[in-house]
PDB file of C-alpha atoms in Angstrom:
ATOM      1  CA  MET C 224      25.894  54.326  21.419  1.00  0.00           C
ATOM      2  CA  LEU C 225      21.954  53.114  21.899  1.00  0.00           C
ATOM      3  CA  LYS C 226      20.291  56.022  20.310  1.00  0.00           C
ATOM      4  CA  SER C 227      16.854  56.545  21.722  1.00  0.00           C
ATOM      5  CA  LYS C 228      15.021  54.946  25.685  1.00  0.00           C
ATOM      6  CA  ASP C 229      12.303  53.048  22.602  1.00  0.00           C
ATOM      7  CA  GLN C 230      15.754  51.214  21.436  1.00  0.00           C
ATOM      8  CA  LEU C 231      16.834  49.941  25.130  1.00  0.00           C
ATOM      9  CA  GLU C 232      13.407  48.955  26.247  1.00  0.00           C
ATOM     10  CA  GLN C 233      13.845  46.627  23.350  1.00  0.00           C
ATOM     11  CA  HIS C 234      17.151  45.460  23.461  1.00  0.00           C
ATOM     12  CA  VAL C 235      16.876  44.882  27.681  1.00  0.00           C
ATOM     13  CA  ASN C 236      14.061  42.739  26.894  1.00  0.00           C
ATOM     14  CA  GLN C 237      16.045  41.302  24.179  1.00  0.00           C
ATOM     15  CA  PHE C 238      18.636  40.536  25.876  1.00  0.00           C
ATOM     16  CA  ARG C 239      15.925  38.896  28.904  1.00  0.00           C
ATOM     17  CA  ASN C 240      14.307  36.931  26.466  1.00  0.00           C
ATOM     18  CA  THR C 241      18.346  35.339  25.451  1.00  0.00           C
ATOM     19  CA  LEU C 242      19.253  34.853  29.058  1.00  0.00           C
ATOM     20  CA  TYR C 243      16.159  32.896  29.742  1.00  0.00           C
ATOM     21  CA  GLN C 244      16.723  31.161  26.425  1.00  0.00           C
ATOM     22  CA  PHE C 245      20.387  30.171  27.793  1.00  0.00           C
ATOM     23  CA  GLU C 246      19.636  28.700  31.062  1.00  0.00           C
ATOM     24  CA  LYS C 247      17.016  26.413  29.320  1.00  0.00           C
ATOM     25  CA  GLU C 248      19.957  25.126  27.005  1.00  0.00           C
ATOM     26  CA  VAL C 249      21.298  24.378  29.827  1.00  0.00           C
ATOM     27  CA  ASP C 250      18.581  22.648  32.133  1.00  0.00           C
ATOM     28  CA  TYR C 251      19.743  25.018  35.281  1.00  0.00           C
ATOM     29  CA  GLU C 252      18.178  27.973  36.890  1.00  0.00           C
ATOM     30  CA  PHE C 253      21.289  30.583  38.388  1.00  0.00           C
ATOM     31  CA  SER C 254      21.844  32.226  41.564  1.00  0.00           C
ATOM     32  CA  VAL C 255      21.835  36.142  41.217  1.00  0.00           C
ATOM     33  CA  ASP C 256      25.768  35.078  42.362  1.00  0.00           C
ATOM     34  CA  GLU C 257      25.757  32.706  39.078  1.00  0.00           C
ATOM     35  CA  TRP C 258      24.394  35.069  37.123  1.00  0.00           C
ATOM     36  CA  ARG C 259      27.366  38.233  38.143  1.00  0.00           C
ATOM     37  CA  TYR C 260      30.122  35.622  37.615  1.00  0.00           C
ATOM     38  CA  LEU C 261      28.957  34.313  34.522  1.00  0.00           C
ATOM     39  CA  LEU C 262      28.359  38.129  33.253  1.00  0.00           C
ATOM     40  CA  GLU C 263      31.829  39.203  34.404  1.00  0.00           C
ATOM     41  CA  HIS C 264      33.472  36.420  32.911  1.00  0.00           C
ATOM     42  CA  GLY C 265      31.416  35.878  30.411  1.00  0.00           C
ATOM     43  CA  LEU C 266      32.084  39.828  28.703  1.00  0.00           C
ATOM     44  CA  ASN C 267      35.206  39.640  29.236  1.00  0.00           C
ATOM     45  CA  SER C 268      35.779  37.125  26.940  1.00  0.00           C
ATOM     46  CA  LEU C 269      33.816  39.288  24.528  1.00  0.00           C
ATOM     47  CA  LEU C 270      35.772  42.233  24.471  1.00  0.00           C
ATOM     48  CA  SER C 271      38.532  39.949  24.266  1.00  0.00           C
ATOM     49  CA  THR C 272      37.859  39.372  20.513  1.00  0.00           C
ATOM     50  CA  ARG C 273      37.121  42.716  19.796  1.00  0.00           C
ATOM     51  CA  LYS C 274      40.670  44.386  17.881  1.00  0.00           C
ATOM     52  CA  ASP C 275      40.633  47.207  19.277  1.00  0.00           C
ATOM     53  CA  GLU C 276      39.382  47.692  22.350  1.00  0.00           C
ATOM     54  CA  GLN C 277      41.949  47.777  25.615  1.00  0.00           C
ATOM     55  CA  LYS C 278      39.599  47.858  28.436  1.00  0.00           C
ATOM     56  CA  MET C 279      38.889  44.610  30.200  1.00  0.00           C
ATOM     57  CA  ILE C 280      36.267  44.132  33.085  1.00  0.00           C
ATOM     58  CA  SER C 281      37.445  44.619  36.462  1.00  0.00           C
ATOM     59  CA  ASN C 282      34.329  43.529  38.879  1.00  0.00           C
ATOM     60  CA  VAL C 283      30.937  42.626  37.979  1.00  0.00           C
ATOM     61  CA  SER C 284      28.323  44.340  41.345  1.00  0.00           C
ATOM     62  CA  ILE C 285      24.960  43.224  41.638  1.00  0.00           C
ATOM     63  CA  ARG C 286      22.970  44.538  44.765  1.00  0.00           C
ATOM     64  CA  THR C 287      19.746  42.783  45.528  1.00  0.00           C
ATOM     65  CA  LYS C 288      17.079  44.519  47.617  1.00  0.00           C
ATOM     66  CA  LYS C 289      13.918  42.840  48.524  1.00  0.00           C
ATOM     67  CA  ARG C 290      11.210  43.256  46.006  1.00  0.00           C
ATOM     68  CA  PRO C 291       8.277  45.288  46.655  1.00  0.00           C
ATOM     69  CA  SER C 292       4.696  44.199  48.006  1.00  0.00           C
ATOM     70  CA  ARG C 293       3.029  46.341  44.831  1.00  0.00           C
ATOM     71  CA  TRP C 294       5.463  45.168  41.975  1.00  0.00           C
ATOM     72  CA  LYS C 295       2.921  43.851  40.947  1.00  0.00           C
ATOM     73  CA  LEU C 296       1.388  46.318  40.165  1.00  0.00           C
ATOM     74  CA  SER C 297       4.568  48.557  37.734  1.00  0.00           C
ATOM     75  CA  SER C 298       5.101  49.544  34.766  1.00  0.00           C
ATOM     76  CA  GLY C 299       5.701  46.935  32.451  1.00  0.00           C
ATOM     77  CA  VAL C 300       4.200  43.819  34.525  1.00  0.00           C
ATOM     78  CA  VAL C 301       2.143  41.272  31.968  1.00  0.00           C
ATOM     79  CA  TYR C 302      -0.597  39.372  32.540  1.00  0.00           C
ATOM     80  CA  ALA C 303      -1.845  36.436  31.190  1.00  0.00           C
ATOM     81  CA  ILE C 304      -6.219  36.520  32.054  1.00  0.00           C
ATOM     82  CA  PRO C 305      -8.651  33.928  31.763  1.00  0.00           C
ATOM     83  CA  LEU C 306     -11.056  34.699  29.352  1.00  0.00           C
ATOM     84  CA  PRO C 307     -14.948  33.648  30.778  1.00  0.00           C
ATOM     85  CA  ARG C 308     -16.810  34.113  27.193  1.00  0.00           C
ATOM     86  CA  LEU C 309     -14.080  33.160  25.150  1.00  0.00           C
ATOM     87  CA  ASP C 310     -11.878  29.870  27.402  1.00  0.00           C
ATOM     88  CA  GLY C 311      -8.176  30.222  26.874  1.00  0.00           C
ATOM     89  CA  TYR C 312      -6.166  32.767  27.947  1.00  0.00           C
ATOM     90  CA  GLY C 313      -5.115  36.841  26.877  1.00  0.00           C
ATOM     91  CA  TYR C 314      -2.567  38.454  27.558  1.00  0.00           C
ATOM     92  CA  ALA C 315      -2.384  42.302  29.151  1.00  0.00           C
ATOM     93  CA  GLU C 316       0.222  44.851  30.425  1.00  0.00           C
ATOM     94  CA  MET C 317       0.758  47.454  32.796  1.00  0.00           C
ATOM     95  CA  ARG C 318       1.331  51.152  31.485  1.00  0.00           C
ATOM     96  CA  VAL C 319       2.147  54.603  33.097  1.00  0.00           C
ATOM     97  CA  SER C 320       2.468  57.554  31.613  1.00  0.00           C
ATOM     98  CA  LYS C 321       3.060  60.725  32.481  1.00  0.00           C
ATOM     99  CA  ASP C 322       0.698  64.282  31.192  1.00  0.00           C
ATOM    100  CA  GLU C 323      -0.628  66.854  32.126  1.00  0.00           C
ATOM    101  CA  ASN C 324      -3.817  66.957  34.910  1.00  0.00           C
ATOM    102  CA  HIS C 325      -5.999  68.923  33.515  1.00  0.00           C
ATOM    103  CA  GLU C 326      -8.251  70.205  36.999  1.00  0.00           C
ATOM    104  CA  THR C 327      -4.606  70.892  38.812  1.00  0.00           C
ATOM    105  CA  GLY C 328      -2.190  72.112  35.864  1.00  0.00           C
ATOM    106  CA  GLN C 329      -0.053  69.209  37.196  1.00  0.00           C
ATOM    107  CA  LEU C 330       2.102  66.454  35.463  1.00  0.00           C
ATOM    108  CA  ASP C 331       0.712  62.815  37.042  1.00  0.00           C
ATOM    109  CA  SER C 332       1.550  58.998  36.640  1.00  0.00           C
ATOM    110  CA  MET C 333      -1.089  57.147  35.243  1.00  0.00           C
ATOM    111  CA  LYS C 334      -1.913  53.266  35.113  1.00  0.00           C
ATOM    112  CA  TYR C 335      -3.716  51.904  32.573  1.00  0.00           C
ATOM    113  CA  ILE C 336      -3.797  47.993  30.858  1.00  0.00           C
ATOM    114  CA  GLN C 337      -2.994  47.112  27.546  1.00  0.00           C
ATOM    115  CA  TYR C 338      -4.751  44.578  26.023  1.00  0.00           C
ATOM    116  CA  TYR C 339      -3.111  42.688  23.158  1.00  0.00           C
ATOM    117  CA  ASN C 340      -4.927  41.381  19.962  1.00  0.00           C
ATOM    118  CA  ILE C 341      -4.570  37.230  21.250  1.00  0.00           C
ATOM    119  CA  ARG C 342      -5.886  34.578  22.723  1.00  0.00           C
ATOM    120  CA  THR C 343      -4.013  31.125  23.347  1.00  0.00           C
ATOM    121  CA  GLU C 344      -6.024  27.758  24.846  1.00  0.00           C
ATOM    122  CA  THR C 345      -2.994  27.336  26.959  1.00  0.00           C
ATOM    123  CA  MET C 346      -0.974  29.837  29.304  1.00  0.00           C
ATOM    124  CA  LEU C 347       1.799  30.751  27.095  1.00  0.00           C
ATOM    125  CA  SER C 348       5.460  32.224  29.169  1.00  0.00           C
ATOM    126  CA  LEU C 349       6.633  35.940  28.888  1.00  0.00           C
ATOM    127  CA  GLN C 350       9.463  35.419  26.954  1.00  0.00           C
ATOM    128  CA  GLU C 351       6.760  32.339  24.042  1.00  0.00           C
ATOM    129  CA  LEU C 352       4.327  36.374  24.079  1.00  0.00           C
ATOM    130  CA  ASP C 353       7.460  38.463  22.925  1.00  0.00           C
ATOM    131  CA  GLU C 354       7.868  35.697  19.928  1.00  0.00           C
ATOM    132  CA  LYS C 355       4.354  36.263  18.987  1.00  0.00           C
ATOM    133  CA  LYS C 356       4.371  39.990  18.443  1.00  0.00           C
ATOM    134  CA  SER C 357       1.476  40.697  19.594  1.00  0.00           C
ATOM    135  CA  ASP C 358      -0.056  44.174  19.305  1.00  0.00           C
ATOM    136  CA  PRO C 359      -2.086  46.175  21.293  1.00  0.00           C
ATOM    137  CA  CYS C 360      -6.280  46.220  20.680  1.00  0.00           C
ATOM    138  CA  ILE C 361      -7.671  48.814  23.546  1.00  0.00           C
ATOM    139  CA  ILE C 362      -6.031  50.153  26.624  1.00  0.00           C
ATOM    140  CA  ILE C 363      -8.605  50.353  29.345  1.00  0.00           C
ATOM    141  CA  ASP C 364      -8.369  51.762  32.355  1.00  0.00           C
ATOM    142  CA  THR C 365      -8.643  49.166  34.779  1.00  0.00           C
ATOM    143  CA  GLY C 366      -9.480  47.742  38.397  1.00  0.00           C
ATOM    144  CA  TYR C 367      -6.937  45.602  39.902  1.00  0.00           C
ATOM    145  CA  TYR C 368      -8.851  42.994  41.937  1.00  0.00           C
ATOM    146  CA  GLY C 369      -8.010  39.926  39.558  1.00  0.00           C
ATOM    147  CA  ILE C 370      -4.320  41.073  39.696  1.00  0.00           C
ATOM    148  CA  THR C 371      -4.320  41.188  43.945  1.00  0.00           C
ATOM    149  CA  GLU C 372      -6.589  38.575  44.780  1.00  0.00           C
ATOM    150  CA  GLY C 373      -4.648  36.051  41.535  1.00  0.00           C
ATOM    151  CA  GLU C 374      -6.983  35.240  39.386  1.00  0.00           C
ATOM    152  CA  TRP C 375      -4.788  36.933  36.299  1.00  0.00           C
ATOM    153  CA  THR C 376      -1.119  35.763  36.626  1.00  0.00           C
ATOM    154  CA  VAL C 377       1.891  37.442  36.615  1.00  0.00           C
ATOM    155  CA  LEU C 378       3.931  35.951  33.219  1.00  0.00           C
ATOM    156  CA  GLY C 379       7.011  38.428  34.386  1.00  0.00           C
ATOM    157  CA  LYS C 380       7.665  42.196  33.933  1.00  0.00           C
ATOM    158  CA  ARG C 381       8.982  43.567  31.036  1.00  0.00           C
ATOM    159  CA  HIS C 382      11.741  46.183  31.413  1.00  0.00           C
ATOM    160  CA  ARG C 383      10.036  49.405  30.852  1.00  0.00           C
ATOM    161  CA  GLU C 384      12.041  52.820  30.209  1.00  0.00           C
ATOM    162  CA  GLU C 385      10.008  55.942  31.636  1.00  0.00           C
ATOM    163  CA  GLU C 386       7.443  58.738  29.438  1.00  0.00           C
ATOM    164  CA  THR C 387       7.930  55.790  26.547  1.00  0.00           C
ATOM    165  CA  PHE C 388       4.179  54.689  26.936  1.00  0.00           C
ATOM    166  CA  GLU C 389       2.024  57.988  25.468  1.00  0.00           C
ATOM    167  CA  THR C 390      -1.197  59.016  26.372  1.00  0.00           C
ATOM    168  CA  PRO C 391      -3.685  57.466  25.437  1.00  0.00           C
ATOM    169  CA  LEU C 392      -6.714  58.981  23.793  1.00  0.00           C
ATOM    170  CA  LEU C 393      -9.719  57.783  25.336  1.00  0.00           C
ATOM    171  CA  PHE C 394     -13.290  58.475  24.801  1.00  0.00           C
ATOM    172  CA  GLY C 395     -17.095  58.641  26.908  1.00  0.00           C
ATOM    173  CA  SER C 396     -20.673  60.013  26.538  1.00  0.00           C
ATOM    174  CA  VAL C 397     -22.226  61.757  29.813  1.00  0.00           C
ATOM    175  CA  PRO C 398     -26.522  61.961  29.502  1.00  0.00           C
ATOM    176  CA  SER C 399     -27.417  65.783  28.430  1.00  0.00           C
ATOM    177  CA  LEU C 400     -29.694  67.687  30.937  1.00  0.00           C
ATOM    178  CA  ASP C 401     -32.691  68.325  28.273  1.00  0.00           C
ATOM    179  CA  SER C 402     -32.922  64.925  26.437  1.00  0.00           C
ATOM    180  CA  ASP C 403     -32.717  61.645  26.133  1.00  0.00           C
ATOM    181  CA  GLU C 404     -29.475  61.881  24.236  1.00  0.00           C
ATOM    182  CA  GLU C 405     -25.392  61.539  25.074  1.00  0.00           C
ATOM    183  CA  HIS C 406     -23.221  63.652  24.350  1.00  0.00           C
ATOM    184  CA  TYR C 407     -20.237  61.733  23.376  1.00  0.00           C
ATOM    185  CA  TYR C 408     -16.514  63.453  24.182  1.00  0.00           C
ATOM    186  CA  ILE C 409     -12.820  62.363  23.021  1.00  0.00           C
ATOM    187  CA  THR C 410     -10.086  63.115  26.339  1.00  0.00           C
ATOM    188  CA  ARG C 411      -5.990  62.692  26.083  1.00  0.00           C
ATOM    189  CA  GLY C 412      -5.872  60.472  29.051  1.00  0.00           C
ATOM    190  CA  ILE C 413      -7.618  59.786  32.941  1.00  0.00           C
ATOM    191  CA  TYR C 414      -7.124  63.268  33.860  1.00  0.00           C
ATOM    192  CA  GLY C 415      -7.358  64.781  30.534  1.00  0.00           C
ATOM    193  CA  GLU C 416      -9.874  67.985  28.593  1.00  0.00           C
ATOM    194  CA  ARG C 417     -13.158  66.340  27.500  1.00  0.00           C
ATOM    195  CA  PHE C 418     -13.416  67.940  23.458  1.00  0.00           C
ATOM    196  CA  PHE C 419     -17.201  66.874  22.402  1.00  0.00           C
ATOM    197  CA  VAL C 420     -17.525  65.139  19.176  1.00  0.00           C
ATOM    198  CA  GLU C 421     -19.944  63.347  16.947  1.00  0.00           C
ATOM    199  CA  GLU C 422     -20.730  60.061  18.412  1.00  0.00           C
ATOM    200  CA  GLU C 423     -19.280  58.175  15.333  1.00  0.00           C
ATOM    201  CA  GLU C 424     -15.455  59.913  15.820  1.00  0.00           C
ATOM    202  CA  ALA C 425     -15.894  59.702  19.273  1.00  0.00           C
ATOM    203  CA  ARG C 426     -16.470  55.603  18.951  1.00  0.00           C
ATOM    204  CA  LEU C 427     -13.380  55.703  16.807  1.00  0.00           C
ATOM    205  CA  VAL C 428     -10.962  56.081  19.401  1.00  0.00           C
ATOM    206  CA  ILE C 429     -11.464  52.629  20.717  1.00  0.00           C
ATOM    207  CA  ASN C 430     -10.191  53.060  24.572  1.00  0.00           C
ATOM    208  CA  PRO C 431     -13.526  53.666  26.786  1.00  0.00           C
ATOM    209  CA  SER C 432     -12.774  56.752  29.455  1.00  0.00           C
ATOM    210  CA  GLY C 433     -13.614  55.670  33.747  1.00  0.00           C
ATOM    211  CA  THR C 434     -12.566  52.956  35.021  1.00  0.00           C
ATOM    212  CA  CYS C 435     -13.885  49.432  34.875  1.00  0.00           C
ATOM    213  CA  GLY C 436     -13.673  47.236  37.209  1.00  0.00           C
ATOM    214  CA  ASP C 437     -11.243  43.993  36.605  1.00  0.00           C
ATOM    215  CA  LEU C 438     -14.106  41.978  34.718  1.00  0.00           C
ATOM    216  CA  SER C 439     -16.259  44.531  33.349  1.00  0.00           C
ATOM    217  CA  ALA C 440     -13.197  45.318  31.237  1.00  0.00           C
ATOM    218  CA  VAL C 441     -12.372  41.657  29.941  1.00  0.00           C
ATOM    219  CA  TYR C 442     -16.065  41.448  28.746  1.00  0.00           C
ATOM    220  CA  LYS C 443     -14.869  44.567  26.780  1.00  0.00           C
ATOM    221  CA  TYR C 444     -10.973  43.589  25.121  1.00  0.00           C
ATOM    222  CA  GLU C 445     -13.411  40.045  24.620  1.00  0.00           C
ATOM    223  CA  GLU C 446     -15.677  42.052  22.924  1.00  0.00           C
ATOM    224  CA  ARG C 447     -12.753  44.099  21.110  1.00  0.00           C
ATOM    225  CA  LEU C 448     -11.491  40.381  20.490  1.00  0.00           C
ATOM    226  CA  LYS C 449     -14.513  39.026  18.151  1.00  0.00           C
ATOM    227  CA  GLU C 450     -14.325  42.136  16.878  1.00  0.00           C
ATOM    228  CA  ILE C 451     -11.110  42.148  15.419  1.00  0.00           C
ATOM    229  CA  ASN C 452     -10.864  38.423  14.648  1.00  0.00           C
ATOM    230  CA  ASN C 453     -14.236  36.937  13.084  1.00  0.00           C
ATOM    231  CA  LYS C 454     -13.018  33.866  13.588  1.00  0.00           C
ATOM    232  CA  LEU C 455     -13.543  33.872  17.193  1.00  0.00           C
ATOM    233  CA  LYS C 456     -16.676  32.522  19.044  1.00  0.00           C
TER     234      LYS C 456
END
């Protein structure tokens, strides 16, 4: 029995990579009906090898539907991003959290782009990216122009269970009303309560508060890549 949603996410994505590798080895893309046939008979063959298994699969049914028009903006979608100043490609994923809206007291879904600590000269596939196991390096509430206009390339969609992405801490600042100083704050999520702190403490959070246009966000991403990886120019 799977122990957690995190494990379920991991195993589904591992299974997807296994199916991808199988298609690659046989040099053929199976149709949905062909996959249904393979799953039904392949699973029955697997069950037959288990000494204590008394059940068999009578039927595998797969129902299809039209892909939603805004699926490119859904949880788990992974993007390859042209890097205008570093050249090559960076990578990011749409993540969704659910947390309390400080102003309304209601639970709201919040979308973020999670950028990964990786840059490549040529564009990777989703499976190749998974093999790199790159860590996130910055999370930004990013505008969608680059996605909707096709400037970012959609590599595919990772399986993501609900509520497995923790609402990130963000930092920002507001100008003082009576001086030239800035007052820095930390907040949990887009709609979280602001807690004012010293600038040094705020900047440790890394993730900026407020919505960034996609180009501005990519510039921040490039700066973060350079900060982490000194060899990047």
